[in-house]
Short mmCIF file of C-alpha atoms in Angstrom, two decimals:
data_model
loop_
_atom_site.label_atom_id
_atom_site.label_comp_id
_atom_site.label_asym_id
_atom_site.label_seq_id
_atom_site.Cartn_x
_atom_site.Cartn_y
_atom_site.Cartn_z
CA MET A 1 -23.18 -13.14 8.08
CA ILE A 2 -23.47 -14.00 4.42
CA THR A 3 -25.89 -16.71 3.32
CA ALA A 4 -25.61 -19.08 0.37
CA MET A 5 -28.09 -17.05 -1.70
CA ASP A 6 -26.52 -13.64 -1.01
CA PRO A 7 -24.45 -12.11 -3.82
CA CYS A 8 -20.87 -13.31 -3.71
CA PRO A 9 -18.52 -10.75 -2.14
CA CYS A 10 -16.14 -11.11 -5.10
CA GLY A 11 -18.53 -9.11 -7.29
CA SER A 12 -19.19 -11.80 -9.88
CA GLY A 13 -22.94 -11.20 -9.69
CA LYS A 14 -23.55 -14.86 -8.80
CA ALA A 15 -24.94 -16.21 -5.56
CA PHE A 16 -22.23 -17.02 -2.98
CA SER A 17 -23.11 -20.74 -3.14
CA ALA A 18 -22.71 -20.82 -6.93
CA CYS A 19 -19.47 -18.86 -6.87
CA CYS A 20 -16.69 -18.72 -4.26
CA GLU A 21 -18.33 -20.74 -1.49
CA ARG A 22 -17.81 -24.01 -3.38
CA TYR A 23 -14.04 -23.38 -3.39
CA ILE A 24 -13.86 -22.04 0.15
CA SER A 25 -15.77 -25.06 1.49
CA GLY A 26 -13.40 -27.44 -0.30
CA ARG A 27 -16.12 -29.02 -2.45
CA GLU A 28 -14.21 -28.03 -5.61
CA PRO A 29 -10.73 -26.71 -6.33
CA ALA A 30 -10.57 -23.29 -8.01
CA PRO A 31 -10.19 -23.96 -11.75
CA THR A 32 -8.18 -20.80 -12.49
CA ALA A 33 -5.89 -18.34 -10.74
CA GLU A 34 -8.60 -15.67 -11.02
CA ALA A 35 -11.19 -17.96 -9.41
CA LEU A 36 -8.77 -18.57 -6.53
CA MET A 37 -8.14 -14.82 -6.20
CA ARG A 38 -11.89 -14.16 -6.02
CA ALA A 39 -12.35 -16.94 -3.44
CA ARG A 40 -9.51 -15.58 -1.32
CA TYR A 41 -11.12 -12.12 -1.31
CA SER A 42 -14.47 -13.69 -0.37
CA SER A 43 -12.70 -15.60 2.42
CA TYR A 44 -11.52 -12.35 3.95
CA ALA A 45 -14.99 -10.83 3.50
CA THR A 46 -16.62 -13.78 5.29
CA GLY A 47 -13.88 -14.29 7.89
CA ARG A 48 -13.01 -17.80 6.71
CA ILE A 49 -9.27 -17.55 7.17
CA ASP A 50 -8.70 -21.33 7.04
CA PHE A 51 -9.04 -21.06 3.26
CA ILE A 52 -6.52 -18.21 3.09
CA GLU A 53 -3.97 -20.23 5.01
CA LYS A 54 -4.71 -23.44 3.09
CA THR A 55 -4.27 -21.75 -0.31
CA HIS A 56 -0.85 -20.24 0.43
CA SER A 57 1.88 -22.11 -1.40
CA ALA A 58 4.05 -24.28 0.83
CA SER A 59 6.96 -21.85 0.42
CA THR A 60 4.93 -18.78 1.51
CA ARG A 61 3.32 -20.62 4.39
CA ALA A 62 6.79 -21.61 5.58
CA GLU A 63 7.89 -17.96 5.43
CA GLY A 64 5.31 -17.17 8.07
CA PHE A 65 1.63 -16.69 7.38
CA ASN A 66 0.35 -14.60 10.30
CA ARG A 67 -3.08 -16.10 10.95
CA GLU A 68 -3.84 -13.84 13.91
CA SER A 69 -3.15 -10.74 11.85
CA ALA A 70 -5.24 -12.04 8.93
CA GLU A 71 -8.18 -12.82 11.24
CA LYS A 72 -7.97 -9.37 12.82
CA TRP A 73 -7.84 -7.62 9.44
CA ALA A 74 -10.81 -9.64 8.16
CA ARG A 75 -12.86 -9.02 11.28
CA GLU A 76 -12.13 -5.30 11.57
CA SER A 77 -12.67 -4.44 7.91
CA GLU A 78 -15.82 -3.80 5.92
CA TRP A 79 -15.29 -5.48 2.56
CA LYS A 80 -16.69 -3.33 -0.27
CA GLY A 81 -15.60 -4.96 -3.51
CA LEU A 82 -13.02 -6.63 -5.68
CA HIS A 83 -12.00 -5.35 -9.10
CA ILE A 84 -9.95 -7.63 -11.33
CA MET A 85 -7.82 -5.37 -13.51
CA ALA A 86 -5.98 -7.98 -15.61
CA THR A 87 -4.87 -11.59 -15.69
CA LYS A 88 -1.83 -13.19 -17.26
CA GLY A 89 -1.86 -16.96 -17.66
CA GLY A 90 -3.59 -18.73 -14.82
CA GLY A 91 -6.02 -20.66 -17.02
CA GLU A 92 -7.16 -24.22 -16.47
CA ARG A 93 -4.29 -25.61 -18.58
CA ASP A 94 -1.61 -23.25 -17.21
CA ASN A 95 0.72 -23.93 -14.29
CA GLU A 96 1.42 -20.31 -13.40
CA GLY A 97 -0.53 -17.10 -13.52
CA ALA A 98 -0.86 -13.55 -12.24
CA VAL A 99 -3.91 -11.52 -11.31
CA SER A 100 -3.84 -7.75 -10.99
CA PHE A 101 -6.60 -6.54 -8.70
CA VAL A 102 -7.89 -3.79 -6.45
CA ALA A 103 -9.59 -4.82 -3.20
CA VAL A 104 -11.77 -2.11 -1.66
CA PHE A 105 -12.45 -2.15 2.06
CA ALA A 106 -13.04 0.22 4.93
CA HIS A 107 -10.82 -0.02 7.99
CA GLY A 108 -11.22 2.31 10.94
CA GLY A 109 -13.97 4.13 9.06
CA GLN A 110 -11.74 5.02 6.11
CA GLU A 111 -12.14 3.49 2.68
CA GLN A 112 -8.93 1.97 1.35
CA HIS A 113 -7.86 0.47 -1.95
CA HIS A 114 -5.36 -2.37 -1.89
CA GLU A 115 -3.70 -2.78 -5.29
CA GLU A 116 -1.68 -5.89 -5.94
CA ILE A 117 -0.39 -8.20 -8.62
CA ALA A 118 -0.78 -11.65 -7.12
CA THR A 119 1.15 -14.60 -8.51
CA PHE A 120 -0.21 -18.13 -8.44
CA ARG A 121 1.21 -21.58 -9.18
CA LYS A 122 -0.30 -25.02 -9.40
CA GLU A 123 1.01 -27.40 -6.76
CA ALA A 124 -0.05 -31.02 -7.21
CA GLY A 125 -2.60 -29.76 -9.76
CA VAL A 126 -4.19 -27.21 -7.37
CA TRP A 127 -3.89 -23.43 -7.69
CA MET A 128 -2.02 -21.81 -4.79
CA PHE A 129 -1.18 -18.19 -3.94
CA VAL A 130 2.57 -17.58 -4.17
CA ASP A 131 3.19 -13.89 -3.62
CA GLY A 132 1.82 -10.40 -4.09
CA ASP A 133 3.54 -7.27 -5.32
CA THR A 134 2.48 -3.63 -5.54
CA PRO A 135 2.08 -2.51 -9.17
CA ARG A 136 4.76 -0.11 -10.36
CA ARG A 137 3.57 3.20 -11.72
CA GLU A 138 5.16 4.38 -14.94
CA THR A 139 6.79 7.79 -14.64
CA PHE A 140 5.84 10.21 -17.40
CA VAL A 141 8.92 11.74 -18.97
CA LYS A 142 8.44 14.61 -21.34
CA THR A 143 10.61 14.19 -24.43
CA GLY A 144 9.49 17.08 -26.66
CA PRO A 145 10.19 20.80 -26.44
CA ASP A 146 8.11 23.06 -24.21
CA ILE A 147 5.38 25.10 -25.86
CA GLY A 148 6.07 28.80 -25.50
CA ARG A 149 3.34 31.25 -24.52
CA ASN A 150 3.47 32.90 -27.97
CA ASP A 151 3.68 29.66 -29.98
CA PRO A 152 0.62 28.46 -31.91
CA CYS A 153 -1.64 26.32 -29.71
CA HIS A 154 -1.23 22.56 -30.09
CA CYS A 155 -4.99 22.12 -30.57
CA GLY A 156 -4.95 23.72 -34.02
CA SER A 157 -7.13 26.73 -33.12
CA LYS A 158 -4.61 29.12 -34.77
CA LYS A 159 -4.57 31.13 -31.54
CA LYS A 160 -1.46 31.70 -29.50
CA PHE A 161 -1.05 29.10 -26.76
CA LYS A 162 -1.40 31.78 -24.03
CA LYS A 163 -4.83 32.81 -25.41
CA CYS A 164 -6.10 29.24 -25.83
CA HIS A 165 -4.96 26.27 -23.68
CA GLY A 166 -2.37 28.36 -21.83
CA ARG A 167 -5.19 29.80 -19.71
CA GLU A 168 -5.77 26.37 -18.13
CA ALA A 169 -2.29 26.24 -16.67
#
């Protein structure tokens, strides 16, 4: 059980009471999409699923928030950290925003990394979670010619590729 003075699970470095707990308890609304994302992670880490359900947008809640599944996941996981990768919009004056993050947890004894781009929207002036999507990985497509074994090495060593970097292949 986490106490008010313990470090916040979201990884901010602040005490839980000075960070996410004030949003989870309902004392204050999250001022930004990132603050809401951090509080939602901390809600899972502390098993306070009411906040997760309450901060789903009306449209997502209507689509079927599975409270039982969320409680089970929170209870059966060991929450190890949250890494915010990027944010787009989601500031105090914005109405929409996105937060790219990696949540680290162990489930069934195996560490897992959940990567997501979460979208948020203000509803009646309060930030709400709308949806999450898995980030797309860019495929590397080679556009130049292949280096031949007897061509000069690309590093500028004046050696043949096969005698320089070709050995690594």
